Every structure is written in structure tokens, then in C-alpha cells.
Amino acid sequence: MKPELPGFYYDEEKNRYFPIKGPIPGAKSSSSSRTKQKPDPKPEQEINYQKRTNLKALKLVYSRELNGNVIPVNKKMSNFKDEIQKTQASYPVVWRYGSTEHIGETALKQFQVDVQTSVGLTRKNILVAGSAGGCLSILRVSKDRQVYDGVIECDPVSVLPRKENDTEEREAPEYIWKPPQPCLVALSTISSIELIGRSDASENSHPVNRALITTLGSTGRGSIFILNVAEEVNILTTRSLQGNVSSECTIWTADCNISGSHAAIGTDLGAALVDLETGKGSYFLRSKSDVFALQFHQSGNIVHCGLRNGAIVSADLRERPGRPFPRLTRHQIRYQSSSKTGQTTTNKQWFELQGNINPSHVIYMPSSLTCLKTLKTSDQYLMASSMDGTIKLYDQRMVKRGVGVQTYEGHVNSHTRIEFGIDPSEQFLLSGGDDCYTRIWSIKSGQLMSENKFSNSVPSVVCWSTDERQRDRKDSIGHGAWLGSREAIFNLL
């Protein structure tokens, strides 16, 4: 009997040793046990969510210490502050507030107010929420947990990152309270909430104390309300439409000019300009296609209107010599209709518009408009979304070419009027989707930074903080956003 040598086996017929390189031909099954078996791979554990974010941030800080504010990233030079903001956008923190279901799924707006109380003038943060049931709720917002009489505290719960991926205890960035009863119970869905007048970024700026509230109208009779929050008891007054603006119309959307003197409303009959003090109004755009979205240009002379048929037109409010406003010019606009399969037909159709517009500057989206916003840093850029899930950024100096300068892929929508949000630094785009996911894109590059599902209903409205002084702080690198859905109100950082 020949002795066994490690790594070799003995062949009696050939009377020699052979190295073990694999299964031995003709050997018994017992000999196969000599070969090593690979252990079962261990299940991969997900990296701690917060640890992953902190690790990337530490690498950026380390690079800044070596290179200054301009650091190398992926073989390119980039600004340190921009990269930190991208890290925050890629790994957001989300809080869900209890007792806020069915109160903010159609309109949401946060702003600062100076309220006259028994102890004097007090500055407060409030969140005004509108629901599909016609309820308007005013929520108090504070960074400190306080005790209020007669109000309900909405307990914040962290929903992102997931608890199983993050063991770090964190305090909520904002606490909110709601009154036991809404301040308004309308007969129809609240369609929009807009601030009347906008404060600047100076230290002596005055907060906005009034808001414009519009409703769809249960039987085609939309309503306009003015909300005054300068007193402890909120005052809500109805503003009756006068002039040639029909009261038998559905009000889909609204926007106020910078001075707060006038508002533009989008209806099923066109777009009208309304004097907020007198209620007198007149149409500056007449169309058989509903105006779903609109926004004032920063100059206050132009209103961008997004129609149900997918067209975006810019109406000039200034009077023409010899043609006094509101006399409107008729235009025949040519557009491409979409078939049921989503493919664009070759046959071009015509629709009629009345207003002071330039037909050659009309922009066409594939489907009905859902939201429309201009960038404040450059008012030549216009961002629009449609119900087929398309989100595009247009340069109004290049609209004759008919293409957007940037497209944001990944958005999901088929039939919902979803409002997107642009952060105060105008670097990121935030929007919910029909699939209940919330996505963040880089406005400049179009890159999808993150997509997360933390709600079982569509996050249909977005608003950012209106605290201008906080936006302009040089050490501020992140801004929170409020999202409203049927399930709850969320705060995203």
C-alpha cells in the first residue's frame, strides 16, 4: 500500500503518482469528496443607506481640502457645492406626516406670514393645502415641537431611508399642526393656490399675507377666493367675476403677477385677466381647448398658456396701437393630432385661437399640458409636462425649431394632472408619477438622480419653501420640498 501524498493520487496499474486536477476518471464517488467544494455564497447585505451618503460626502470634503472648491469628479472638474447637492438629491430623506390624508392632494403652498396676535406682530410659517373634496386647510409649520390648544399635531415618521437600512435616530426637520376643521368647505375641487404678491430677498422684505384660491366648479361654475392670514382668525372672501368673463366656466389653474394686482386664470373657455381688488376681468385668450396650465412671464406683460390639445401659446397683454385691449385677433393654428396608439398622425389639423399671440412661436407637446413653469435665472427657458409622461425644457428663442433643449426621461403619467416642482437654486426637477414613484432630475444635464416609492398614491403636487432669505444663504446647500397625495403630506430633504 503506497502512502498518500497531499495533492496526488496513486495509480496501481501504472505504478505512479498523478496530481489531482479535477475528477479522477473511473474513480469512485467517495474519491470525489477529496476535491474542495465552493461554499454557498452569502446573501449580500444592503449597504447602510445613510452610511453610503455620508461616505460619498466625506470623499468630496476630502477632495475639497486638497483641491479647493473646484474638485476632480469622474475625470472632470466640478464645483464642490454642486456635487454635494447632487449627493443629497440622489439620497433624499423623506418624512410622512400623520393625520394629513385627503387634505393636500390637489394644491399645496407654503409661505411666511406676519400675524397680528395679542402679543404683537408674529412671523409664522404656514402650509395651505387643498383637497379634491373642496376642503382648504391651514397648517402651522415650525422647526420646534410646540403645544397649541385646539389643534391636532401631525406626527412625522421617517419613510426614507428605510428603517431596515438605517439605524440612525433623526429628528424631524419640520413639525406641522392642523386645525380640527378646515377653514373652507367648497362645493368642488380646489384647483390652485397661489401667493398674491412675491417678497424679495432683502432683509426688510414683507411676507406675503394673502393667497388666491380657485375651485373647478361642480356644474361648470368655478369660484375665486381671497385668503387673508394676517389675523389670528383667517379671513376668506369670495371674489365675484365681473366684466366679460363668464361665471359659467371651469377654473383649472391660476397665477398672480409679481405686484399682486392681477391674476390670470385658465378656464374651459380660454384665459382671462382678473383685477383682484374689483373682480373685473376680461379674456386675453379665447380657445375651445381648455387652458390647463399658465404662468406669468417675469415682466408681467406675457402669460404662457398650456392647452388641453398640447399647444403652448404666449399671449401678450400689452395694448397694440389702434387696437385697444381686450379686442382679440383671430388665428388659425396648425397642429398634429395624436392617435389612440400614441403615434402622431401625418394629417395636420387646425384650431382657432383669439388673442395677441405669434403663431410661429407656438410650442407643441404630445398630449394635454399638466404643468408649466419658467426659470427665474433665465426667463427664456420654459419647462412643460404633458399627460403622456413627457417633460421638456424649451428655449423660447429656439421654438421655431420645435424641439426642446433638454428632455427628462423616466417620468410616468397617462391621465393625471401632476404638478412638478423646481428647487430654488434651479438645479433639480422634482415630480411624482402615476406609478407612485417620486423622481428627481438634474435640470442642466437631464440625468435622473433618484427614484423612490414611499407612497401608495400619486404625489400630485409639489411646493418649495418661500423663505427667500433662507434660499440665498451661502451656507445653505439643501432645500426641503412638500409633496401632497391622497395618502398623506410628505417632506423631502
GROMACS .gro file of C-alpha atoms in nm:
model
  493
    1MET     CA    1   0.000   0.000   0.000
    2LYS     CA    2   0.156   0.320  -0.121
    3PRO     CA    3   0.140   0.619   0.120
    4GLU     CA    4  -0.097   0.906   0.030
    5LEU     CA    5   0.062   1.232  -0.078
    6PRO     CA    6  -0.129   1.559  -0.042
    7GLY     CA    7  -0.249   1.677  -0.386
    8PHE     CA    8  -0.165   1.344  -0.558
    9TYR     CA    9  -0.328   1.006  -0.616
   10TYR     CA   10  -0.163   0.668  -0.687
   11ASP     CA   11  -0.250   0.463  -1.000
   12GLU     CA   12  -0.176   0.093  -0.929
   13GLU     CA   13  -0.182  -0.011  -1.297
   14LYS     CA   14   0.072   0.249  -1.399
   15ASN     CA   15   0.252   0.229  -1.067
   16ARG     CA   16   0.296   0.606  -1.031
   17TYR     CA   17   0.151   0.923  -0.868
   18PHE     CA   18  -0.059   1.175  -1.061
   19PRO     CA   19  -0.153   1.529  -0.949
   20ILE     CA   20  -0.520   1.591  -0.860
   21LYS     CA   21  -0.652   1.849  -1.112
   22GLY     CA   22  -1.020   1.755  -1.120
   23PRO     CA   23  -1.247   1.449  -1.113
   24ILE     CA   24  -1.045   1.129  -1.148
   25PRO     CA   25  -1.162   0.922  -1.449
   26GLY     CA   26  -1.311   0.593  -1.329
   27ALA     CA   27  -1.271   0.684  -0.963
   28LYS     CA   28  -1.542   0.600  -0.711
   29SER     CA   29  -1.781   0.864  -0.585
   30SER     CA   30  -1.609   0.854  -0.247
   31SER     CA   31  -1.290   0.986  -0.402
   32SER     CA   32  -1.472   1.296  -0.528
   33SER     CA   33  -1.511   1.405  -0.167
   34ARG     CA   34  -1.141   1.480  -0.168
   35THR     CA   35  -1.198   1.772  -0.404
   36LYS     CA   36  -1.281   2.105  -0.248
   37GLN     CA   37  -1.637   2.232  -0.283
   38LYS     CA   38  -1.706   2.603  -0.305
   39PRO     CA   39  -1.906   2.732  -0.010
   40ASP     CA   40  -2.253   2.872  -0.078
   41PRO     CA   41  -2.235   3.246  -0.145
   42LYS     CA   42  -2.356   3.451   0.145
   43PRO     CA   43  -2.653   3.677   0.077
   44GLU     CA   44  -2.536   4.028   0.001
   45GLN     CA   45  -2.631   4.276   0.269
   46GLU     CA   46  -2.752   4.615   0.150
   47ILE     CA   47  -2.515   4.892   0.242
   48ASN     CA   48  -2.641   5.122   0.514
   49TYR     CA   49  -2.833   5.400   0.337
   50GLN     CA   50  -2.713   5.689   0.549
   51LYS     CA   51  -2.359   5.549   0.571
   52ARG     CA   52  -2.337   5.537   0.192
   53THR     CA   53  -2.442   5.903   0.167
   54ASN     CA   54  -2.200   6.014   0.438
   55LEU     CA   55  -1.916   5.818   0.279
   56LYS     CA   56  -1.958   5.994  -0.056
   57ALA     CA   57  -1.986   6.332   0.117
   58LEU     CA   58  -1.666   6.266   0.313
   59LYS     CA   59  -1.480   6.186  -0.008
   60LEU     CA   60  -1.597   6.515  -0.156
   61VAL     CA   61  -1.490   6.707   0.155
   62TYR     CA   62  -1.150   6.538   0.146
   63SER     CA   63  -1.110   6.630  -0.220
   64ARG     CA   64  -1.203   6.991  -0.146
   65GLU     CA   65  -0.936   7.012   0.124
   66LEU     CA   66  -0.679   6.904  -0.133
   67ASN     CA   67  -0.801   7.095  -0.439
   68GLY     CA   68  -1.023   7.381  -0.319
   69ASN     CA   69  -1.381   7.439  -0.431
   70VAL     CA   70  -1.310   7.305  -0.780
   71ILE     CA   71  -1.258   6.930  -0.743
   72PRO     CA   72  -1.199   6.641  -0.986
   73VAL     CA   73  -1.504   6.415  -1.030
   74ASN     CA   74  -1.509   6.131  -1.286
   75LYS     CA   75  -1.206   6.272  -1.468
   76LYS     CA   76  -1.373   6.615  -1.491
   77MET     CA   77  -1.353   6.929  -1.282
   78SER     CA   78  -1.665   7.022  -1.090
   79ASN     CA   79  -1.783   7.261  -0.820
   80PHE     CA   80  -1.783   7.118  -0.467
   81LYS     CA   81  -2.119   7.272  -0.373
   82ASP     CA   82  -2.285   7.131  -0.686
   83GLU     CA   83  -2.156   6.782  -0.611
   84ILE     CA   84  -2.281   6.795  -0.251
   85GLN     CA   85  -2.625   6.897  -0.375
   86LYS     CA   86  -2.624   6.609  -0.623
   87THR     CA   87  -2.542   6.371  -0.338
   88GLN     CA   88  -2.838   6.500  -0.139
   89ALA     CA   89  -3.066   6.470  -0.441
   90SER     CA   90  -2.950   6.113  -0.507
   91TYR     CA   91  -3.021   6.001  -0.149
   92PRO     CA   92  -3.315   6.212  -0.020
   93VAL     CA   93  -3.464   6.187   0.329
   94VAL     CA   94  -3.845   6.176   0.338
   95TRP     CA   95  -4.088   6.225   0.627
   96ARG     CA   96  -4.455   6.129   0.630
   97TYR     CA   97  -4.699   6.329   0.845
   98GLY     CA   98  -4.987   6.151   1.014
   99SER     CA   99  -5.346   6.279   1.012
  100THR     CA  100  -5.289   6.452   0.677
  101GLU     CA  101  -5.468   6.212   0.444
  102HIS     CA  102  -5.709   6.359   0.186
  103ILE     CA  103  -5.625   6.724   0.265
  104GLY     CA  104  -5.347   6.821   0.019
  105GLU     CA  105  -5.372   6.612  -0.297
  106THR     CA  106  -5.477   6.892  -0.539
  107ALA     CA  107  -5.300   7.209  -0.418
  108LEU     CA  108  -5.022   7.289  -0.172
  109LYS     CA  109  -4.837   7.611  -0.090
  110GLN     CA  110  -4.607   7.717   0.196
  111PHE     CA  111  -4.530   8.079   0.285
  112GLN     CA  112  -4.433   8.308   0.570
  113VAL     CA  113  -4.685   8.546   0.724
  114ASP     CA  114  -4.682   8.823   0.984
  115VAL     CA  115  -4.983   8.754   1.205
  116GLN     CA  116  -5.127   9.018   1.439
  117THR     CA  117  -5.168   8.841   1.775
  118SER     CA  118  -5.243   8.951   2.132
  119VAL     CA  119  -4.867   8.984   2.195
  120GLY     CA  120  -4.798   9.182   1.878
  121LEU     CA  121  -4.682   9.103   1.525
  122THR     CA  122  -4.556   8.745   1.500
  123ARG     CA  123  -4.393   8.583   1.198
  124LYS     CA  124  -4.516   8.230   1.126
  125ASN     CA  125  -4.478   7.962   0.863
  126ILE     CA  126  -4.797   7.809   0.730
  127LEU     CA  127  -4.883   7.541   0.477
  128VAL     CA  128  -5.208   7.588   0.286
  129ALA     CA  129  -5.350   7.262   0.149
  130GLY     CA  130  -5.643   7.199  -0.085
  131SER     CA  131  -5.820   6.869  -0.144
  132ALA     CA  132  -6.035   6.709  -0.412
  133GLY     CA  133  -6.326   6.722  -0.171
  134GLY     CA  134  -6.316   7.102  -0.164
  135CYS     CA  135  -6.157   7.138   0.181
  136LEU     CA  136  -5.898   7.411   0.244
  137SER     CA  137  -5.674   7.354   0.546
  138ILE     CA  138  -5.419   7.590   0.701
  139LEU     CA  139  -5.137   7.401   0.874
  140ARG     CA  140  -4.886   7.557   1.112
  141VAL     CA  141  -4.522   7.475   1.041
  142SER     CA  142  -4.243   7.504   1.299
  143LYS     CA  143  -3.892   7.372   1.347
  144ASP     CA  144  -3.961   7.319   1.719
  145ARG     CA  145  -4.220   7.092   1.872
  146GLN     CA  146  -4.469   7.319   2.048
  147VAL     CA  147  -4.803   7.289   2.224
  148TYR     CA  148  -5.110   7.451   2.068
  149ASP     CA  149  -5.460   7.446   2.206
  150GLY     CA  150  -5.737   7.319   1.983
  151VAL     CA  151  -5.514   7.187   1.704
  152ILE     CA  152  -5.404   6.838   1.601
  153GLU     CA  153  -5.034   6.753   1.589
  154CYS     CA  154  -4.935   6.559   1.278
  155ASP     CA  155  -4.668   6.316   1.392
  156PRO     CA  156  -4.375   6.289   1.147
  157VAL     CA  157  -4.249   5.941   1.059
  158SER     CA  158  -3.933   5.874   0.858
  159VAL     CA  159  -4.018   5.668   0.548
  160LEU     CA  160  -3.694   5.711   0.352
  161PRO     CA  161  -3.435   5.579   0.409
  162ARG     CA  162  -3.598   5.255   0.516
  163LYS     CA  163  -3.567   5.159   0.880
  164GLU     CA  164  -3.404   4.826   0.799
  165ASN     CA  165  -3.129   5.012   0.611
  166ASP     CA  166  -3.067   5.291   0.861
  167THR     CA  167  -3.038   5.267   1.237
  168GLU     CA  168  -2.952   5.632   1.298
  169GLU     CA  169  -3.208   5.828   1.501
  170ARG     CA  170  -3.308   6.159   1.345
  171GLU     CA  171  -3.536   6.441   1.444
  172ALA     CA  172  -3.793   6.574   1.200
  173PRO     CA  173  -3.681   6.895   1.025
  174GLU     CA  174  -4.034   7.042   1.045
  175TYR     CA  175  -4.338   6.985   1.265
  176ILE     CA  176  -4.690   7.070   1.150
  177TRP     CA  177  -5.027   7.107   1.320
  178LYS     CA  178  -5.370   7.125   1.164
  179PRO     CA  179  -5.699   7.267   1.292
  180PRO     CA  180  -5.978   7.020   1.373
  181GLN     CA  181  -6.195   7.177   1.099
  182PRO     CA  182  -6.091   7.316   0.756
  183CYS     CA  183  -6.134   7.691   0.703
  184LEU     CA  184  -6.325   7.633   0.378
  185VAL     CA  185  -6.551   7.356   0.253
  186ALA     CA  186  -6.622   7.433  -0.113
  187LEU     CA  187  -6.867   7.258  -0.343
  188SER     CA  188  -6.595   7.136  -0.576
  189THR     CA  189  -6.227   7.050  -0.606
  190ILE     CA  190  -5.973   7.317  -0.515
  191SER     CA  191  -5.772   7.360  -0.834
  192SER     CA  192  -5.493   7.602  -0.733
  193ILE     CA  193  -5.340   7.805  -0.450
  194GLU     CA  194  -5.121   8.099  -0.548
  195LEU     CA  195  -4.948   8.369  -0.343
  196ILE     CA  196  -5.067   8.725  -0.406
  197GLY     CA  197  -4.750   8.933  -0.443
  198ARG     CA  198  -4.400   8.800  -0.402
  199SER     CA  199  -4.145   8.921  -0.149
  200ASP     CA  200  -3.784   8.983  -0.248
  201ALA     CA  201  -3.473   8.853  -0.080
  202SER     CA  202  -3.388   9.166   0.120
  203GLU     CA  203  -3.385   9.165   0.497
  204ASN     CA  204  -3.662   9.428   0.510
  205SER     CA  205  -3.894   9.241   0.275
  206HIS     CA  206  -4.254   9.192   0.384
  207PRO     CA  207  -4.402   8.841   0.392
  208VAL     CA  208  -4.698   8.754   0.174
  209ASN     CA  209  -5.020   8.761   0.375
  210ARG     CA  210  -5.275   8.679   0.105
  211ALA     CA  211  -5.337   8.386  -0.124
  212LEU     CA  212  -5.559   8.326  -0.427
  213ILE     CA  213  -5.777   8.012  -0.409
  214THR     CA  214  -5.963   7.876  -0.713
  215THR     CA  215  -6.207   7.586  -0.749
  216LEU     CA  216  -6.310   7.382  -1.052
  217GLY     CA  217  -6.686   7.424  -1.010
  218SER     CA  218  -6.927   7.135  -0.963
  219THR     CA  219  -7.153   7.235  -1.252
  220GLY     CA  220  -6.910   7.448  -1.451
  221ARG     CA  221  -6.920   7.739  -1.205
  222GLY     CA  222  -6.565   7.790  -1.085
  223SER     CA  223  -6.504   8.021  -0.790
  224ILE     CA  224  -6.229   8.258  -0.675
  225PHE     CA  225  -6.147   8.321  -0.309
  226ILE     CA  226  -5.901   8.556  -0.139
  227LEU     CA  227  -5.744   8.416   0.179
  228ASN     CA  228  -5.610   8.669   0.431
  229VAL     CA  229  -5.391   8.520   0.703
  230ALA     CA  230  -5.270   8.847   0.860
  231GLU     CA  231  -5.507   8.800   1.155
  232GLU     CA  232  -5.529   8.517   1.406
  233VAL     CA  233  -5.873   8.440   1.265
  234ASN     CA  234  -5.818   8.372   0.894
  235ILE     CA  235  -6.047   8.571   0.665
  236LEU     CA  236  -6.171   8.411   0.344
  237THR     CA  237  -6.369   8.623   0.099
  238THR     CA  238  -6.528   8.539  -0.235
  239ARG     CA  239  -6.426   8.745  -0.537
  240SER     CA  240  -6.710   8.754  -0.789
  241LEU     CA  241  -6.606   8.764  -1.154
  242GLN     CA  242  -6.722   9.076  -1.338
  243GLY     CA  243  -6.676   9.214  -1.686
  244ASN     CA  244  -6.691   8.986  -1.988
  245VAL     CA  245  -6.553   8.682  -1.800
  246SER     CA  246  -6.824   8.419  -1.780
  247SER     CA  247  -6.914   8.285  -1.435
  248GLU     CA  248  -7.027   7.964  -1.607
  249CYS     CA  249  -6.676   7.828  -1.652
  250THR     CA  250  -6.442   7.572  -1.501
  251ILE     CA  251  -6.128   7.727  -1.349
  252TRP     CA  252  -5.837   7.486  -1.397
  253THR     CA  253  -5.542   7.696  -1.286
  254ALA     CA  254  -5.431   8.047  -1.189
  255ASP     CA  255  -5.122   8.261  -1.139
  256CYS     CA  256  -5.061   8.611  -0.995
  257ASN     CA  257  -4.829   8.880  -1.124
  258ILE     CA  258  -4.538   8.997  -0.911
  259SER     CA  259  -4.715   9.308  -0.784
  260GLY     CA  260  -5.021   9.109  -0.677
  261SER     CA  261  -5.265   9.341  -0.853
  262HIS     CA  262  -5.390   9.096  -1.117
  263ALA     CA  263  -5.434   8.724  -1.163
  264ALA     CA  264  -5.451   8.515  -1.478
  265ILE     CA  265  -5.696   8.224  -1.468
  266GLY     CA  266  -5.716   7.930  -1.706
  267THR     CA  267  -6.068   7.810  -1.788
  268ASP     CA  268  -6.252   7.587  -2.031
  269LEU     CA  269  -6.326   7.897  -2.242
  270GLY     CA  270  -5.974   8.040  -2.250
  271ALA     CA  271  -5.754   8.254  -2.025
  272ALA     CA  272  -5.866   8.574  -1.850
  273LEU     CA  273  -5.701   8.857  -1.659
  274VAL     CA  274  -5.877   8.948  -1.333
  275ASP     CA  275  -5.831   9.257  -1.114
  276LEU     CA  276  -5.803   9.115  -0.762
  277GLU     CA  277  -5.940   9.428  -0.595
  278THR     CA  278  -6.253   9.474  -0.803
  279GLY     CA  279  -6.301   9.130  -0.957
  280LYS     CA  280  -6.332   9.285  -1.302
  281GLY     CA  281  -6.185   9.067  -1.571
  282SER     CA  282  -6.153   9.018  -1.945
  283TYR     CA  283  -6.030   8.740  -2.170
  284PHE     CA  284  -5.688   8.780  -2.329
  285LEU     CA  285  -5.705   8.435  -2.492
  286ARG     CA  286  -6.015   8.258  -2.624
  287SER     CA  287  -5.994   7.894  -2.721
  288LYS     CA  288  -6.218   7.589  -2.750
  289SER     CA  289  -5.936   7.391  -2.589
  290ASP     CA  290  -5.918   7.421  -2.208
  291VAL     CA  291  -5.625   7.610  -2.054
  292PHE     CA  292  -5.481   7.355  -1.809
  293ALA     CA  293  -5.162   7.543  -1.710
  294LEU     CA  294  -5.038   7.901  -1.726
  295GLN     CA  295  -4.772   8.128  -1.579
  296PHE     CA  296  -4.681   8.495  -1.591
  297HIS     CA  297  -4.356   8.600  -1.752
  298GLN     CA  298  -4.133   8.789  -1.506
  299SER     CA  299  -4.204   9.114  -1.689
  300GLY     CA  300  -4.576   9.074  -1.623
  301ASN     CA  301  -4.653   9.153  -1.989
  302ILE     CA  302  -4.679   8.795  -2.118
  303VAL     CA  303  -4.868   8.489  -1.996
  304HIS     CA  304  -4.766   8.140  -2.114
  305CYS     CA  305  -5.070   7.915  -2.156
  306GLY     CA  306  -5.075   7.535  -2.190
  307LEU     CA  307  -5.382   7.389  -2.361
  308ARG     CA  308  -5.564   7.057  -2.349
  309ASN     CA  309  -5.466   6.982  -2.710
  310GLY     CA  310  -5.094   7.008  -2.624
  311ALA     CA  311  -5.023   7.357  -2.759
  312ILE     CA  312  -4.828   7.617  -2.558
  313VAL     CA  313  -4.900   7.976  -2.661
  314SER     CA  314  -4.760   8.302  -2.524
  315ALA     CA  315  -5.019   8.580  -2.505
  316ASP     CA  316  -4.906   8.944  -2.491
  317LEU     CA  317  -5.114   9.154  -2.250
  318ARG     CA  318  -4.992   9.489  -2.382
  319GLU     CA  319  -5.223   9.701  -2.596
  320ARG     CA  320  -5.149   9.737  -2.963
  321PRO     CA  321  -5.161  10.082  -3.122
  322GLY     CA  322  -5.505  10.133  -3.275
  323ARG     CA  323  -5.631   9.801  -3.135
  324PRO     CA  324  -5.732   9.852  -2.771
  325PHE     CA  325  -5.731   9.560  -2.532
  326PRO     CA  326  -5.935   9.337  -2.495
  327ARG     CA  327  -6.009   9.319  -2.869
  328LEU     CA  328  -5.864   8.986  -2.976
  329THR     CA  329  -5.711   8.882  -3.306
  330ARG     CA  330  -5.823   8.553  -3.465
  331HIS     CA  331  -5.557   8.299  -3.556
  332GLN     CA  332  -5.571   7.961  -3.726
  333ILE     CA  333  -5.314   7.737  -3.557
  334ARG     CA  334  -5.196   7.417  -3.724
  335TYR     CA  335  -5.109   7.124  -3.502
  336GLN     CA  336  -5.051   6.749  -3.527
  337SER     CA  337  -5.309   6.529  -3.359
  338SER     CA  338  -5.220   6.205  -3.180
  339SER     CA  339  -5.395   5.877  -3.244
  340LYS     CA  340  -5.515   5.634  -2.978
  341THR     CA  341  -5.198   5.431  -3.011
  342GLY     CA  342  -4.989   5.735  -2.920
  343GLN     CA  343  -4.838   5.771  -3.268
  344THR     CA  344  -4.854   6.110  -3.437
  345THR     CA  345  -5.065   6.115  -3.750
  346THR     CA  346  -4.945   6.273  -4.070
  347ASN     CA  347  -5.269   6.468  -4.117
  348LYS     CA  348  -5.247   6.815  -3.968
  349GLN     CA  349  -5.549   6.980  -3.816
  350TRP     CA  350  -5.637   7.339  -3.744
  351PHE     CA  351  -5.785   7.506  -3.440
  352GLU     CA  352  -5.880   7.866  -3.377
  353LEU     CA  353  -5.734   8.097  -3.115
  354GLN     CA  354  -5.819   8.456  -3.036
  355GLY     CA  355  -5.553   8.670  -2.872
  356ASN     CA  356  -5.240   8.874  -2.916
  357ILE     CA  357  -5.007   8.583  -2.997
  358ASN     CA  358  -4.739   8.493  -3.251
  359PRO     CA  359  -4.849   8.172  -3.430
  360SER     CA  360  -4.492   8.092  -3.536
  361HIS     CA  361  -4.385   8.073  -3.168
  362VAL     CA  362  -4.640   7.811  -3.063
  363ILE     CA  363  -4.486   7.503  -2.895
  364TYR     CA  364  -4.648   7.162  -2.933
  365MET     CA  365  -4.642   6.885  -2.671
  366PRO     CA  366  -4.754   6.527  -2.749
  367SER     CA  367  -5.051   6.540  -2.510
  368SER     CA  368  -5.251   6.767  -2.276
  369LEU     CA  369  -5.044   7.005  -2.064
  370THR     CA  370  -5.026   6.935  -1.691
  371CYS     CA  371  -4.774   7.193  -1.566
  372LEU     CA  372  -4.585   7.494  -1.695
  373LYS     CA  373  -4.303   7.692  -1.529
  374THR     CA  374  -4.035   7.940  -1.634
  375LEU     CA  375  -3.687   7.953  -1.484
  376LYS     CA  376  -3.622   8.266  -1.277
  377THR     CA  377  -3.249   8.271  -1.350
  378SER     CA  378  -3.325   8.290  -1.723
  379ASP     CA  379  -3.683   8.367  -1.822
  380GLN     CA  380  -3.615   8.249  -2.177
  381TYR     CA  381  -3.633   7.889  -2.054
  382LEU     CA  382  -3.976   7.729  -2.023
  383MET     CA  383  -4.036   7.384  -1.868
  384ALA     CA  384  -4.351   7.190  -1.952
  385SER     CA  385  -4.501   6.848  -1.883
  386SER     CA  386  -4.783   6.662  -2.055
  387MET     CA  387  -5.013   6.374  -1.966
  388ASP     CA  388  -4.819   6.119  -2.169
  389GLY     CA  389  -4.521   6.147  -1.931
  390THR     CA  390  -4.316   6.393  -2.138
  391ILE     CA  391  -4.118   6.663  -1.956
  392LYS     CA  392  -3.913   6.905  -2.167
  393LEU     CA  393  -3.719   7.228  -2.127
  394TYR     CA  394  -3.761   7.479  -2.409
  395ASP     CA  395  -3.556   7.782  -2.506
  396GLN     CA  396  -3.812   8.035  -2.630
  397ARG     CA  397  -3.552   8.182  -2.863
  398MET     CA  398  -3.544   7.849  -3.049
  399VAL     CA  399  -3.911   7.748  -3.050
  400LYS     CA  400  -3.932   7.769  -3.430
  401ARG     CA  401  -3.725   7.453  -3.444
  402GLY     CA  402  -3.995   7.272  -3.245
  403VAL     CA  403  -3.758   7.074  -3.021
  404GLY     CA  404  -3.670   7.105  -2.655
  405VAL     CA  405  -3.318   7.176  -2.538
  406GLN     CA  406  -3.347   6.908  -2.268
  407THR     CA  407  -3.569   6.603  -2.210
  408TYR     CA  408  -3.621   6.433  -1.875
  409GLU     CA  409  -3.665   6.060  -1.919
  410GLY     CA  410  -3.833   5.822  -1.676
  411HIS     CA  411  -4.146   6.021  -1.585
  412VAL     CA  412  -4.465   5.808  -1.582
  413ASN     CA  413  -4.808   5.959  -1.648
  414SER     CA  414  -5.113   5.868  -1.851
  415HIS     CA  415  -5.415   6.062  -1.725
  416THR     CA  416  -5.329   6.260  -1.408
  417ARG     CA  417  -5.276   6.635  -1.372
  418ILE     CA  418  -4.941   6.622  -1.191
  419GLU     CA  419  -4.756   6.936  -1.084
  420PHE     CA  420  -4.377   6.925  -1.090
  421GLY     CA  421  -4.150   7.143  -0.876
  422ILE     CA  422  -3.822   7.326  -0.938
  423ASP     CA  423  -3.592   7.382  -0.641
  424PRO     CA  424  -3.498   7.744  -0.552
  425SER     CA  425  -3.144   7.704  -0.690
  426GLU     CA  426  -3.300   7.577  -1.017
  427GLN     CA  427  -3.067   7.279  -1.033
  428PHE     CA  428  -3.317   6.999  -0.973
  429LEU     CA  429  -3.660   6.899  -1.100
  430LEU     CA  430  -3.895   6.704  -0.872
  431SER     CA  431  -4.214   6.525  -0.977
  432GLY     CA  432  -4.438   6.238  -0.878
  433GLY     CA  433  -4.567   5.983  -1.126
  434ASP     CA  434  -4.868   5.765  -1.199
  435ASP     CA  435  -4.667   5.469  -1.069
  436CYS     CA  436  -4.648   5.641  -0.725
  437TYR     CA  437  -4.273   5.698  -0.763
  438THR     CA  438  -4.111   6.035  -0.691
  439ARG     CA  439  -3.822   6.125  -0.919
  440ILE     CA  440  -3.551   6.391  -0.911
  441TRP     CA  441  -3.363   6.505  -1.223
  442SER     CA  442  -3.073   6.740  -1.285
  443ILE     CA  443  -3.218   7.031  -1.484
  444LYS     CA  444  -2.890   7.102  -1.662
  445SER     CA  445  -2.791   6.751  -1.767
  446GLY     CA  446  -3.131   6.576  -1.765
  447GLN     CA  447  -2.984   6.294  -1.555
  448LEU     CA  448  -3.225   6.103  -1.333
  449MET     CA  449  -3.073   6.145  -0.987
  450SER     CA  450  -3.313   5.926  -0.786
  451GLU     CA  451  -3.650   5.750  -0.798
  452ASN     CA  452  -3.820   5.628  -0.481
  453LYS     CA  453  -4.161   5.496  -0.385
  454PHE     CA  454  -4.272   5.597  -0.038
  455SER     CA  455  -4.644   5.650  -0.106
  456ASN     CA  456  -4.918   5.420  -0.230
  457SER     CA  457  -5.093   5.711  -0.403
  458VAL     CA  458  -4.973   5.956  -0.668
  459PRO     CA  459  -4.769   6.253  -0.530
  460SER     CA  460  -4.958   6.501  -0.747
  461VAL     CA  461  -4.848   6.841  -0.609
  462VAL     CA  462  -4.511   6.985  -0.506
  463CYS     CA  463  -4.413   7.312  -0.340
  464TRP     CA  464  -4.086   7.452  -0.209
  465SER     CA  465  -4.024   7.686   0.079
  466THR     CA  466  -4.093   8.053   0.002
  467ASP     CA  467  -3.842   8.184   0.258
  468GLU     CA  468  -3.627   8.389   0.020
  469ARG     CA  469  -3.367   8.478   0.284
  470GLN     CA  470  -3.308   8.110   0.359
  471ARG     CA  471  -3.267   8.038  -0.012
  472ASP     CA  472  -2.990   8.293  -0.052
  473ARG     CA  473  -2.786   8.182   0.247
  474LYS     CA  474  -2.441   8.092   0.122
  475ASP     CA  475  -2.411   7.801   0.367
  476SER     CA  476  -2.745   7.652   0.263
  477ILE     CA  477  -2.693   7.360   0.027
  478GLY     CA  478  -3.030   7.189   0.050
  479HIS     CA  479  -3.392   7.297   0.041
  480GLY     CA  480  -3.689   7.092   0.156
  481ALA     CA  481  -3.995   7.028  -0.055
  482TRP     CA  482  -4.353   6.944   0.039
  483LEU     CA  483  -4.540   6.677  -0.156
  484GLY     CA  484  -4.913   6.618  -0.139
  485SER     CA  485  -5.102   6.297  -0.215
  486ARG     CA  486  -5.428   6.133  -0.110
  487GLU     CA  487  -5.236   5.921   0.140
  488ALA     CA  488  -5.054   6.200   0.329
  489ILE     CA  489  -4.834   6.509   0.312
  490PHE     CA  490  -4.460   6.439   0.284
  491ASN     CA  491  -4.149   6.646   0.346
  492LEU     CA  492  -3.847   6.569   0.128
  493LEU     CA  493  -3.494   6.691   0.202
   0.00000   0.00000   0.00000
